[in-house]
Coordinates of C-alpha atoms in Angstrom, one line a residue:
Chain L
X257 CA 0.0 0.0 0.0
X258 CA 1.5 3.3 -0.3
X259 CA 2.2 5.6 2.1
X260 CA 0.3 7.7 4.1
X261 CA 1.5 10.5 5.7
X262 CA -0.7 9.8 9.2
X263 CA 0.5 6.3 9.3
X264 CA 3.8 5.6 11.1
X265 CA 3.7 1.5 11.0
X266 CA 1.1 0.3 8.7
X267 CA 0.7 -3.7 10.2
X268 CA 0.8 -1.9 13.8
X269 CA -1.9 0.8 13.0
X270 CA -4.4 -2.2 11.4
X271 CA -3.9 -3.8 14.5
X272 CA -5.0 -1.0 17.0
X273 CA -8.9 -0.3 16.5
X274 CA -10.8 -2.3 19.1
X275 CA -14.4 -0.4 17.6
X276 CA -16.3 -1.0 14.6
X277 CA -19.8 -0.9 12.7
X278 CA -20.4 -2.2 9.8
X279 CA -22.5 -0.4 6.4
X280 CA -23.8 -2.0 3.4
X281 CA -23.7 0.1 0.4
X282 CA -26.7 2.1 -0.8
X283 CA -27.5 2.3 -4.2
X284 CA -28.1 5.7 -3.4
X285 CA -24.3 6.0 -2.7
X286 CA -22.7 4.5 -6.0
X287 CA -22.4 6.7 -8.9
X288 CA -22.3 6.5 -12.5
X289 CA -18.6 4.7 -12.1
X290 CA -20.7 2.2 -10.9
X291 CA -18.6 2.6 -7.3
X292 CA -18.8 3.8 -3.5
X293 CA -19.5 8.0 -4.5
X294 CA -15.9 9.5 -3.0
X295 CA -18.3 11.8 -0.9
X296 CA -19.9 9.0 0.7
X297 CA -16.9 7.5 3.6
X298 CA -17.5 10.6 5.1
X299 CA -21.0 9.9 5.9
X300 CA -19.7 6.6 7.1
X301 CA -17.1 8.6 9.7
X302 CA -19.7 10.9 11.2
X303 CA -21.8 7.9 11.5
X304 CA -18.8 6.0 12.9
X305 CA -17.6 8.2 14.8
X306 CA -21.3 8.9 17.1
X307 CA -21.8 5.5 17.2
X308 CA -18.1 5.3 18.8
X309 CA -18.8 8.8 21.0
X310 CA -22.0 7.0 22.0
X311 CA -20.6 4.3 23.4
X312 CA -18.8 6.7 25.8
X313 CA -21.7 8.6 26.4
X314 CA -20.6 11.7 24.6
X315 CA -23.9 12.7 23.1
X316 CA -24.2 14.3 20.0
X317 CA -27.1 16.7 21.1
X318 CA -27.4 19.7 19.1
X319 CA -29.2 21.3 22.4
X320 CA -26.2 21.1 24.3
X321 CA -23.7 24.4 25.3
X322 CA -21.1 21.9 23.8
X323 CA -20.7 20.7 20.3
X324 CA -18.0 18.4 18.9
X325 CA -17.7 19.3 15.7
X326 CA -15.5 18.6 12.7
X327 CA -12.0 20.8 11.6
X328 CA -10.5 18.7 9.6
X329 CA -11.2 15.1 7.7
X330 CA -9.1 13.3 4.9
X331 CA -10.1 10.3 3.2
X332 CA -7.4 8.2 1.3
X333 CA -8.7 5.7 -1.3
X334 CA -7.2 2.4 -1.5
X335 CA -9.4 0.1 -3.5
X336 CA -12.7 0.5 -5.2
X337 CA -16.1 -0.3 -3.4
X338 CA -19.2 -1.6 -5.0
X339 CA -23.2 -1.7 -4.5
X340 CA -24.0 -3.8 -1.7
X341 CA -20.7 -4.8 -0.2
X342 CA -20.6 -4.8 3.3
X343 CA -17.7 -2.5 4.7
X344 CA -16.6 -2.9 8.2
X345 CA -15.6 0.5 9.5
X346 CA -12.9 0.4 12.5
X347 CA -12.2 4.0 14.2
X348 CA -9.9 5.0 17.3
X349 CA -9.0 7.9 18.8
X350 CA -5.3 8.6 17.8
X351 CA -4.7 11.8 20.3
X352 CA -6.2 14.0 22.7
X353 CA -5.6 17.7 23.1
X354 CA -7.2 20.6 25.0
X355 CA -10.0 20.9 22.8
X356 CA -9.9 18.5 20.5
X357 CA -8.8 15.3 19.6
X358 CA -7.8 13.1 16.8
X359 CA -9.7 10.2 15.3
X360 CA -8.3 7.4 12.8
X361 CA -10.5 5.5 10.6
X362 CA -10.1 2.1 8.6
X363 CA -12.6 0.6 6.0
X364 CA -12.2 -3.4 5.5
X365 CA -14.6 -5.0 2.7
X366 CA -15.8 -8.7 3.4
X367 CA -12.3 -10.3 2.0
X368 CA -10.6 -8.3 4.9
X369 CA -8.5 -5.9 2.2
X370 CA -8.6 -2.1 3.3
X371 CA -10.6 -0.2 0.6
X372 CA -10.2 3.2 2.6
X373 CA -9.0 4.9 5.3
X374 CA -8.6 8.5 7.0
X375 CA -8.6 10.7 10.1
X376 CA -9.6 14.0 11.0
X377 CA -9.8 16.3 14.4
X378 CA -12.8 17.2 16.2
X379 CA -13.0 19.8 18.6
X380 CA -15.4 20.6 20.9
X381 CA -16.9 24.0 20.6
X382 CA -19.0 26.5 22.9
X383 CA -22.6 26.8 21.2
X384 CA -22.8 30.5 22.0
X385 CA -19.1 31.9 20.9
X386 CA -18.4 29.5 18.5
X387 CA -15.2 29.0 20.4
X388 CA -13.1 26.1 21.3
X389 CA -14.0 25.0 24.7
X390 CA -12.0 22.8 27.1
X391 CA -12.5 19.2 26.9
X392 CA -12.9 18.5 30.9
X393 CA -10.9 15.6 33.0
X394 CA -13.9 13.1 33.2
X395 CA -14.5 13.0 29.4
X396 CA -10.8 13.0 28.3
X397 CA -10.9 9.9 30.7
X398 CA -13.2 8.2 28.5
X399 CA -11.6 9.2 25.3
X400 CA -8.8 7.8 26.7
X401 CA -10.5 4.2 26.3
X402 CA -11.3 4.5 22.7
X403 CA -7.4 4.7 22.2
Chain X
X64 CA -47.8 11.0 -21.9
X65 CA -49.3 8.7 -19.5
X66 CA -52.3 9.8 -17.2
X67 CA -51.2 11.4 -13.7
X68 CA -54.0 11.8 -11.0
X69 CA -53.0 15.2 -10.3
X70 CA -53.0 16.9 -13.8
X71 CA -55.9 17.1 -15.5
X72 CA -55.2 19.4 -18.5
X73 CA -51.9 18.5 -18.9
X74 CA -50.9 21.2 -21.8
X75 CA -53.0 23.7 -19.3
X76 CA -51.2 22.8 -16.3
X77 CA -47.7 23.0 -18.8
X78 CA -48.3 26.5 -19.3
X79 CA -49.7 27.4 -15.8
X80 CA -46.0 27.7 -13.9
X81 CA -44.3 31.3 -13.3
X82 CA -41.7 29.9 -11.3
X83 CA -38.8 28.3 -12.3
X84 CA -34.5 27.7 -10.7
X85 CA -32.9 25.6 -12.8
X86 CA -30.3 22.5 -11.0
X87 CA -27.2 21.1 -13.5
X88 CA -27.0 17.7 -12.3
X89 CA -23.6 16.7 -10.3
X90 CA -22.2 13.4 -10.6
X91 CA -22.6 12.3 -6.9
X92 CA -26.2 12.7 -7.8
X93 CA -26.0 9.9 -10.5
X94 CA -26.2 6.5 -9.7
X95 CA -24.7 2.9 -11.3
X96 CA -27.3 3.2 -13.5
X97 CA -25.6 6.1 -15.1
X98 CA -28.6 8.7 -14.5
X99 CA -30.1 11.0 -12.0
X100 CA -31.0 8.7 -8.6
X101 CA -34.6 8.7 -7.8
X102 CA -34.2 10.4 -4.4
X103 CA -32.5 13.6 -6.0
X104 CA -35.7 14.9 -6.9
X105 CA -36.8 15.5 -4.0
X106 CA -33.5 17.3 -3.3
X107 CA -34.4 19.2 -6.4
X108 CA -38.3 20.1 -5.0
X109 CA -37.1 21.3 -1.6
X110 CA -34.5 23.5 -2.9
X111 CA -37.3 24.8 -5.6
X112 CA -39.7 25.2 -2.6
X113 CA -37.4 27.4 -1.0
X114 CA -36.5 29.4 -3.4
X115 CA -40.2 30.3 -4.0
X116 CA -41.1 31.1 -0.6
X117 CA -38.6 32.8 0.1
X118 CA -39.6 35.3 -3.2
X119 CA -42.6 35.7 -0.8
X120 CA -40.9 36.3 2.7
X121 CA -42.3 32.8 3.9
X122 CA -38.3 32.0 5.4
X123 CA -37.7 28.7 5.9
X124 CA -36.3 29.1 9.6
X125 CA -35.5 26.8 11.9
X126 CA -35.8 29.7 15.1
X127 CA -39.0 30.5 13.9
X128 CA -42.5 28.9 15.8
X129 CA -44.0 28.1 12.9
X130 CA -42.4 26.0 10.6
X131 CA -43.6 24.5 7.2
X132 CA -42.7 21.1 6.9
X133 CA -43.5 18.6 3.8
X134 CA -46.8 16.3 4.7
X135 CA -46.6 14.5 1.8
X136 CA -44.8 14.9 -1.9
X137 CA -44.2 12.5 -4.7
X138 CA -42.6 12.2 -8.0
X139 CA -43.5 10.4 -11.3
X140 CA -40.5 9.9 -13.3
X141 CA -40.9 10.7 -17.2
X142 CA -37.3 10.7 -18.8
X143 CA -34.1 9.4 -17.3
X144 CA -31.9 12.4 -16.6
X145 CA -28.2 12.5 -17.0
X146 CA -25.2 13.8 -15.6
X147 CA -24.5 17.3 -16.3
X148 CA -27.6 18.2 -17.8
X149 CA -29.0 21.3 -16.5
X150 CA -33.1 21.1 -15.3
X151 CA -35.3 23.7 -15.3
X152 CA -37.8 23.2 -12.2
X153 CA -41.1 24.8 -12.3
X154 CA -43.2 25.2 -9.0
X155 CA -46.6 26.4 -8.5
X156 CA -48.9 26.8 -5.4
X157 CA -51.7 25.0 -7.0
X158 CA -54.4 25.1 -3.5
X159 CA -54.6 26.6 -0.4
X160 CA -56.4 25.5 2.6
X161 CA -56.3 26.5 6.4
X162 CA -53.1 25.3 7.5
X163 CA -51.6 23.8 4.7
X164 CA -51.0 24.3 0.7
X165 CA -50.0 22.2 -2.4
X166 CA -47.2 22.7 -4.4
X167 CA -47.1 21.8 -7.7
X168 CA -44.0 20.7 -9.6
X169 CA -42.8 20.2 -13.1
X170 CA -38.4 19.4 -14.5
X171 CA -37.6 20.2 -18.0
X172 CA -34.4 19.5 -19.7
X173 CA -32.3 21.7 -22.4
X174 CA -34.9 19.8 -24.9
X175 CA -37.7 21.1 -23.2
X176 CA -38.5 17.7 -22.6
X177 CA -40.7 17.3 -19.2
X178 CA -38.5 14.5 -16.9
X179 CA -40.2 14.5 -13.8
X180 CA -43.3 15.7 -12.3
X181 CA -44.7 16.0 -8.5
X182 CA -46.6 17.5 -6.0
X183 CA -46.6 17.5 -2.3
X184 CA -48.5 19.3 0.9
X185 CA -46.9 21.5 3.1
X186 CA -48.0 21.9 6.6
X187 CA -47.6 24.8 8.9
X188 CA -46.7 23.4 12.4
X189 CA -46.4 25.3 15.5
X190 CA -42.8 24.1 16.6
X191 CA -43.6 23.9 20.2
X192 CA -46.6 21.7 19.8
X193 CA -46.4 19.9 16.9
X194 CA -49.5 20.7 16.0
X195 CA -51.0 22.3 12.5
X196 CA -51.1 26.0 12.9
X197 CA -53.7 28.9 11.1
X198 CA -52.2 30.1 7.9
X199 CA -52.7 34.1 8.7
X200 CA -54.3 36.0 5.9
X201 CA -51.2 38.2 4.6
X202 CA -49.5 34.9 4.2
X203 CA -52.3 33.4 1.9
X204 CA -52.4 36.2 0.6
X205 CA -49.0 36.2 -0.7
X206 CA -49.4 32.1 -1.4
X207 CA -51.9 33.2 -3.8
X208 CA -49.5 35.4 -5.8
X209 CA -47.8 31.9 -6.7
X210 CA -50.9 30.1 -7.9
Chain D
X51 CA -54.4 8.8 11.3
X52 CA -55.4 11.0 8.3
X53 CA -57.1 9.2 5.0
X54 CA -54.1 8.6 2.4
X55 CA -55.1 7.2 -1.0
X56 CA -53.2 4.1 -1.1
X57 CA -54.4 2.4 2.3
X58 CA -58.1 1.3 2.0
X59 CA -58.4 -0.4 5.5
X60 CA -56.0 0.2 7.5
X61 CA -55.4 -1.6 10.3
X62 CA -55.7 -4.9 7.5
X63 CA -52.9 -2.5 5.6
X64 CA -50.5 -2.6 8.5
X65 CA -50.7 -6.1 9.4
X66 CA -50.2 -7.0 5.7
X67 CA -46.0 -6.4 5.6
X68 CA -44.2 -9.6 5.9
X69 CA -40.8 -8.1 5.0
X70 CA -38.4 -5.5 6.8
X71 CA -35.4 -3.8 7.1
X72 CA -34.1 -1.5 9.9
X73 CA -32.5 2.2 9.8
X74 CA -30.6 3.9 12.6
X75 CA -30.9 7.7 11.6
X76 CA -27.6 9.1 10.8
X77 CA -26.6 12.8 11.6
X78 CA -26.5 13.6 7.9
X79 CA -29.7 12.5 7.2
X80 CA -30.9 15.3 9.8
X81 CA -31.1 19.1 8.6
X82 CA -31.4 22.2 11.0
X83 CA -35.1 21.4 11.5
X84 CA -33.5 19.0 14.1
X85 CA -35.2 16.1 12.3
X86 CA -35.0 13.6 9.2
X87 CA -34.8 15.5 6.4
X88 CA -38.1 14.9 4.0
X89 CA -35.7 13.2 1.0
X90 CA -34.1 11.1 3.4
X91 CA -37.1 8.4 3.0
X92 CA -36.9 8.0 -0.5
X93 CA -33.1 6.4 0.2
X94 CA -34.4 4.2 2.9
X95 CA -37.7 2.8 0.6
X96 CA -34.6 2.1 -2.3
X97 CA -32.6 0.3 -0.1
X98 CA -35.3 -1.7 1.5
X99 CA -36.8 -2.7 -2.0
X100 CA -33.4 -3.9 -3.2
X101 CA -32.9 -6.0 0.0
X102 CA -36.7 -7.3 -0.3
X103 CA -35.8 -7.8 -4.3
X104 CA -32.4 -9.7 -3.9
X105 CA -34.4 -12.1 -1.0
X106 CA -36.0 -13.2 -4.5
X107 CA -32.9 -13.1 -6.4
X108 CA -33.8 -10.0 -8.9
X109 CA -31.1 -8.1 -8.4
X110 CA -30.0 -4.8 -9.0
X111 CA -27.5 -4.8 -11.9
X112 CA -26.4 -2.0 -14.0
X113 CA -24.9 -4.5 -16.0
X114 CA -28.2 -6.3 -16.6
X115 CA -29.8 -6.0 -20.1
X116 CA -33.2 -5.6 -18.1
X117 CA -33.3 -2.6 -15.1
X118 CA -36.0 -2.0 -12.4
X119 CA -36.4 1.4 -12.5
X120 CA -38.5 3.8 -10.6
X121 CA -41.7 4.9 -12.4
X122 CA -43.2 6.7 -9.7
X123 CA -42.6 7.3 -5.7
X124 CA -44.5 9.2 -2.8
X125 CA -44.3 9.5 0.6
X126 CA -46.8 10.3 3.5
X127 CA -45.2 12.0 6.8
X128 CA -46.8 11.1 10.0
X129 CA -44.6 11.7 13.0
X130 CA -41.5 13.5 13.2
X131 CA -38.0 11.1 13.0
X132 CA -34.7 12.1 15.1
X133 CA -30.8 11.8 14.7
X134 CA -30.3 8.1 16.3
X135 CA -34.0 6.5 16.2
X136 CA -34.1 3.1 15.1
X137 CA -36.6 2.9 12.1
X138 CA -38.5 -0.4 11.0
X139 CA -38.9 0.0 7.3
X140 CA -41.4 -3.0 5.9
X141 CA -41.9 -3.1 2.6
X142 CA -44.6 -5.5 0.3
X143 CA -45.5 -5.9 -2.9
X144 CA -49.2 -4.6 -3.8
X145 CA -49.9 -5.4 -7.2
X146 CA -48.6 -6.8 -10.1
X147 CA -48.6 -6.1 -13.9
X148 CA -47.2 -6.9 -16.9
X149 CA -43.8 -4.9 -17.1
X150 CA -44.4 -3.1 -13.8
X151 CA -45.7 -3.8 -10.0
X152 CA -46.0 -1.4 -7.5
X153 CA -44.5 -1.7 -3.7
X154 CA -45.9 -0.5 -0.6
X155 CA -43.9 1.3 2.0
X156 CA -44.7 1.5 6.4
X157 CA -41.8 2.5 8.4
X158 CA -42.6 2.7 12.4
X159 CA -40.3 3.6 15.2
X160 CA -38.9 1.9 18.4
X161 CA -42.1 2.7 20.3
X162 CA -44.3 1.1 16.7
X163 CA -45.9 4.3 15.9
X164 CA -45.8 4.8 12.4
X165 CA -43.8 7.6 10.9
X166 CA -44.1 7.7 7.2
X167 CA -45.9 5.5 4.9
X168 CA -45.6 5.1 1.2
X169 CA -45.9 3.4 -2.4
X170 CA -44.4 3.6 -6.0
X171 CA -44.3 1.7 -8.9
X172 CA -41.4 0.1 -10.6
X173 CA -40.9 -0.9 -14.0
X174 CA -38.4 -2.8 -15.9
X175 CA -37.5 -1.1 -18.9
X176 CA -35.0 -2.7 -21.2
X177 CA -31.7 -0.8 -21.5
X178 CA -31.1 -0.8 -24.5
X179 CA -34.2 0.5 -26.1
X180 CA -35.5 2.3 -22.4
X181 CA -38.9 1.0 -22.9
X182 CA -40.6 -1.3 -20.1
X183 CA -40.3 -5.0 -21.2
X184 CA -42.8 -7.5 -19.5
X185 CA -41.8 -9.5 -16.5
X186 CA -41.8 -13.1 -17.5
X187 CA -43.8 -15.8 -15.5
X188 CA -40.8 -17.1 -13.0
X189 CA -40.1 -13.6 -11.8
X190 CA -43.7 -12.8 -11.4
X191 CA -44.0 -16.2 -9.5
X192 CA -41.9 -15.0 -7.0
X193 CA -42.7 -11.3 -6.7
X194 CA -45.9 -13.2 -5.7
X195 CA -44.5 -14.4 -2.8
X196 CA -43.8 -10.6 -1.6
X197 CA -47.8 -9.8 -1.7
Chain Q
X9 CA -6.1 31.1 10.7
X10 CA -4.1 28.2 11.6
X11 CA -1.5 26.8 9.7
X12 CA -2.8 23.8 7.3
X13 CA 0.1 21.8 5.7
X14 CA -0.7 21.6 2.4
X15 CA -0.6 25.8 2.1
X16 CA 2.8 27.6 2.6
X17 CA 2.4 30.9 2.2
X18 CA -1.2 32.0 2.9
X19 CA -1.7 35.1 1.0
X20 CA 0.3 34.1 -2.0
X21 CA -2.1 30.4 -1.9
X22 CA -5.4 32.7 -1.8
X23 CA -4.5 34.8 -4.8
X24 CA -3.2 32.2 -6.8
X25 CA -7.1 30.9 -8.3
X26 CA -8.2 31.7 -11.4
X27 CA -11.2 29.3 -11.5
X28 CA -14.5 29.4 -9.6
X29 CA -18.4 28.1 -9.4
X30 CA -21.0 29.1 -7.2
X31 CA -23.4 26.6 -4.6
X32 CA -26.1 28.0 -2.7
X33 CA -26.6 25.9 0.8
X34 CA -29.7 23.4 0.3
X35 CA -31.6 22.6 3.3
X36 CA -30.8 19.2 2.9
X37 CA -27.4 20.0 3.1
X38 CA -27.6 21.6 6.7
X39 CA -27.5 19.2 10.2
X40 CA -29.3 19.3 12.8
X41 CA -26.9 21.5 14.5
X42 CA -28.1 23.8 12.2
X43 CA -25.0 24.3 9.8
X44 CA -23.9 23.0 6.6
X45 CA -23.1 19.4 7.2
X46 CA -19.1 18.2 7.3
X47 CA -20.0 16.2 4.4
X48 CA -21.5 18.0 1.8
X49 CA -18.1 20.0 0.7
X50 CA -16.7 16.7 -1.0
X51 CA -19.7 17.0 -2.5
X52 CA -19.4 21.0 -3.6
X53 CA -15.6 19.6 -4.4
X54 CA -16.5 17.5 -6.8
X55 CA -18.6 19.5 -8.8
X56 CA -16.2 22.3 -8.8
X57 CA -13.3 19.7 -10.1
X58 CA -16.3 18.5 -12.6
X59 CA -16.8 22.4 -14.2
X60 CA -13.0 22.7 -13.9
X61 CA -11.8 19.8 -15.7
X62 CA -14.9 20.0 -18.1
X63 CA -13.4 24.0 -19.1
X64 CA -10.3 22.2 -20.6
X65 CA -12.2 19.5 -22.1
X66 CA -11.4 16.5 -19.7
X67 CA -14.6 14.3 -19.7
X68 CA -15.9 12.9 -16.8
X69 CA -17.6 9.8 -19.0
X70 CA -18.6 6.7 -17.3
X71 CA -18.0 4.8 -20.9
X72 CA -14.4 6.2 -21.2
X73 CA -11.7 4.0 -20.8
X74 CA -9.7 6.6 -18.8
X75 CA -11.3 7.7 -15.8
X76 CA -10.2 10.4 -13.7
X77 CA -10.8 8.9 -10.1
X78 CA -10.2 10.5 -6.4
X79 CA -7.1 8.9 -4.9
X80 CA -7.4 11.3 -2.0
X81 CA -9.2 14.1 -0.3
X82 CA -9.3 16.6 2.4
X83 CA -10.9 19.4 4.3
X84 CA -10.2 21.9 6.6
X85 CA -13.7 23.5 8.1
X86 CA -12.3 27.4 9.1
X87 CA -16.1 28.6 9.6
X88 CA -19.4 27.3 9.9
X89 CA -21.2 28.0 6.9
X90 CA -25.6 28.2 6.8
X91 CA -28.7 27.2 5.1
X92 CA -28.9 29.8 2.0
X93 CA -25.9 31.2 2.2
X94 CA -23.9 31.5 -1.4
X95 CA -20.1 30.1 -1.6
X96 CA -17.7 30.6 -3.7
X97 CA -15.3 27.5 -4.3
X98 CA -11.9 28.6 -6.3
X99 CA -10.6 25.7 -7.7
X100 CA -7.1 25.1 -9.1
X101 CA -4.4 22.5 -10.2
X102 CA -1.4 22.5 -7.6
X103 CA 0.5 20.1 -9.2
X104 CA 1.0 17.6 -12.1
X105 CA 2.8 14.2 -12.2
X106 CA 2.7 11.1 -14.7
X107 CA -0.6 9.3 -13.8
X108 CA -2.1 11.7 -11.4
X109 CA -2.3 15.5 -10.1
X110 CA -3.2 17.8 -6.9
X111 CA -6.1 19.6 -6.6
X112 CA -6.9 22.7 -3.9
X113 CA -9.9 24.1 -3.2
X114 CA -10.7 27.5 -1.6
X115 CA -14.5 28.2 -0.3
X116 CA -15.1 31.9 0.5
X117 CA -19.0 33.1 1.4
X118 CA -20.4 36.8 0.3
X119 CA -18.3 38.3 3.0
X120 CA -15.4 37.1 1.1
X121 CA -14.3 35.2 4.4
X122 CA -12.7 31.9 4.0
X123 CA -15.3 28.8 5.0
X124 CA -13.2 25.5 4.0
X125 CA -10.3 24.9 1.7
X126 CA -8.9 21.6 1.0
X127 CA -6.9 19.6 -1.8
X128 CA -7.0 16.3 -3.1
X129 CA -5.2 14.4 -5.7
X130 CA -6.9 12.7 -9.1
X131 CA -5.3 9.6 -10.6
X132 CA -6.2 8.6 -14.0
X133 CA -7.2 5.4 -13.9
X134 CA -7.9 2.3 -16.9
X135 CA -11.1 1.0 -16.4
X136 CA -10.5 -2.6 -17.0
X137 CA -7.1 -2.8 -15.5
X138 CA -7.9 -0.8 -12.6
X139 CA -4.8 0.3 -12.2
X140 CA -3.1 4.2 -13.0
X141 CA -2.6 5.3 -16.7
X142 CA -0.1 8.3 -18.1
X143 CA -1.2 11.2 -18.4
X144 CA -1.0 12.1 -22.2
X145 CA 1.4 15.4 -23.0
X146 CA -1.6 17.2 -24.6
X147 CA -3.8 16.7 -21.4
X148 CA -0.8 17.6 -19.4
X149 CA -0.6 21.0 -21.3
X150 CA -4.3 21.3 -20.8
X151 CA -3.9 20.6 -17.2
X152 CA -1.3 23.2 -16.6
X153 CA -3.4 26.1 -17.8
X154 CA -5.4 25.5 -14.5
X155 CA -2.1 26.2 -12.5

């Protein structure tokens, strides 16, 4: 595979994720290549991504003071995807800062080769300033398990 | 062209549209069939929608207390469409009742072909309850410029 | 629940579905309403007709001399859907004709209230010449068995 | 703004577009926390790269042998952008190489502050060998008039 600049040691970095969901592909989401649409994995890492937050009880909850939301996201495309395969998507959080932290994502198809991966920061921002806000001890804590 | 329940003239109801944006079609909008997917439509009519309300000050706004929200709509699919072909959308208010309207709406390519066709209801709702709310007369009376 | 066209008894109607698939709401799918978006439906009823299709072995194949294609499609909103509620979309088939049969649509959430309802007919056209081309008598045995 | 790794010299990068299109937010393309959702720029991307490589005559066609697919992509979100606001995404070649070239992307809104930007690189791939194809000279010429 060739390299990619957020990837130190490939075999080690496919062997760190410990969460994953799975998608089947839409027809909806293929285009006239007859593949995966390139704007579509990134509607599988927000969906990845709550699912994983979820599981540490970091809401997404557009009433809240605090939003985590996106600043940057990358996709790199390693082999093509079809209608109706089943793609197993494995994310992990790579880093934690102040405000934000850094998540790593890894797309497997059924014959276990890596069709895409990528990573991006969130940060968590103050609804009312727009602001970065400080992530607080208890929920860097629990990001610390998704690592 | 083959009967639809909702036009009866059809080369009256051709002619009766004074509204139109036109929508060149972007390739994440195709699908493995090579044309326009059957949800973009409706992608298409909302974005139409909008633009014609808002020519009447009816803002779509999510702050506001009442909001109009889609009760029903539907499409009936004419003439594939293709990738980067440019459709001109007509919309129409065709009725008006207490709370709600009907919006009539009508996709024509470069040829002047007719693609797609639809209608739909729109509902005012009083956010809070999420109930049907009044249309006020200076609204209808604005709705009616659009019939 | 208001009248709707397509359901003549109800309560037989809703009992009628033997087939379904199930949706968690994805953040995208949401728009600043707070709730599904109103074209977000139409991508559900495709993917849950391909699924119910491929249990009788028609697939979806762009490289298929014969394509089901959408003829027509509507949707009836009855209750509001959030970011992260599990939908139940079941899907049947109503009728069948001689290059076409049209599909009925109930989607209900966790708590089995209904949300949106809907219906559409597909027909197979032939790719080549894009005009609908009868449905021979083994496929229309088992779309039989989706009634 | 911060520093983003793929721009060196910030005012030198912002001047250096010749190429732009238009998108006014859709409401479908806004989240529940009210904004234009994280996805939706690959999709603006795309089109602009579409209308881009279209002005020098470098078909996006399904039936070509040679298709021009995304090897990679990124975005960096600077500010949160709204249902109905108009962007402006510059577009321009960064750099060329035998099978494949860099793409950046610049969104500003009417206030002519920057949104998003991003880059990405296209590889030119054979269809039925899947794997990258040269770059002919006279599409390399063509290409460099988008520097």
């Amino acid at each position: 595979m060739r390299k990619i600049a957020y990837i130190d040691n490939f075999s080690e970095w496919e062997q760190s994720f410990n969460f994953s969901i799975t998608f089947t592909v839409r027809f909806s989401e293929t285009d006239a290549f007859g593949h995966l649409n390139n704007t579509v994995p990134f509607t599988y890492f927000e969906d990845a991504r709550v699912a994983m937050l979820t599981a540490i009880d970091y809401e997404i909850d557009a009433n809240s003071q605090l939003l985590p939301v996106v600043a940057d996201i990358q996709c790199d495309f390693i082999k093509q995807v079809f209608f109706k395969e089943t793609i197993t998507l494995y994310t992990k959080i790579n880093t934690i800062g102040n405000t934000s932290f850094e998540i790593h994502y890894m797309a497997k198809n059924e014959q276990r080769e890596i069709c895409f991966v990528g990573r991006g920061a969130i940060v968590q921002i103050n609804k009312k300033t727009g602001r970065p806000h400080q992530l607080d001890a208890a929920l860097i804590k629990r990001l610390n398990t998704l690592k």
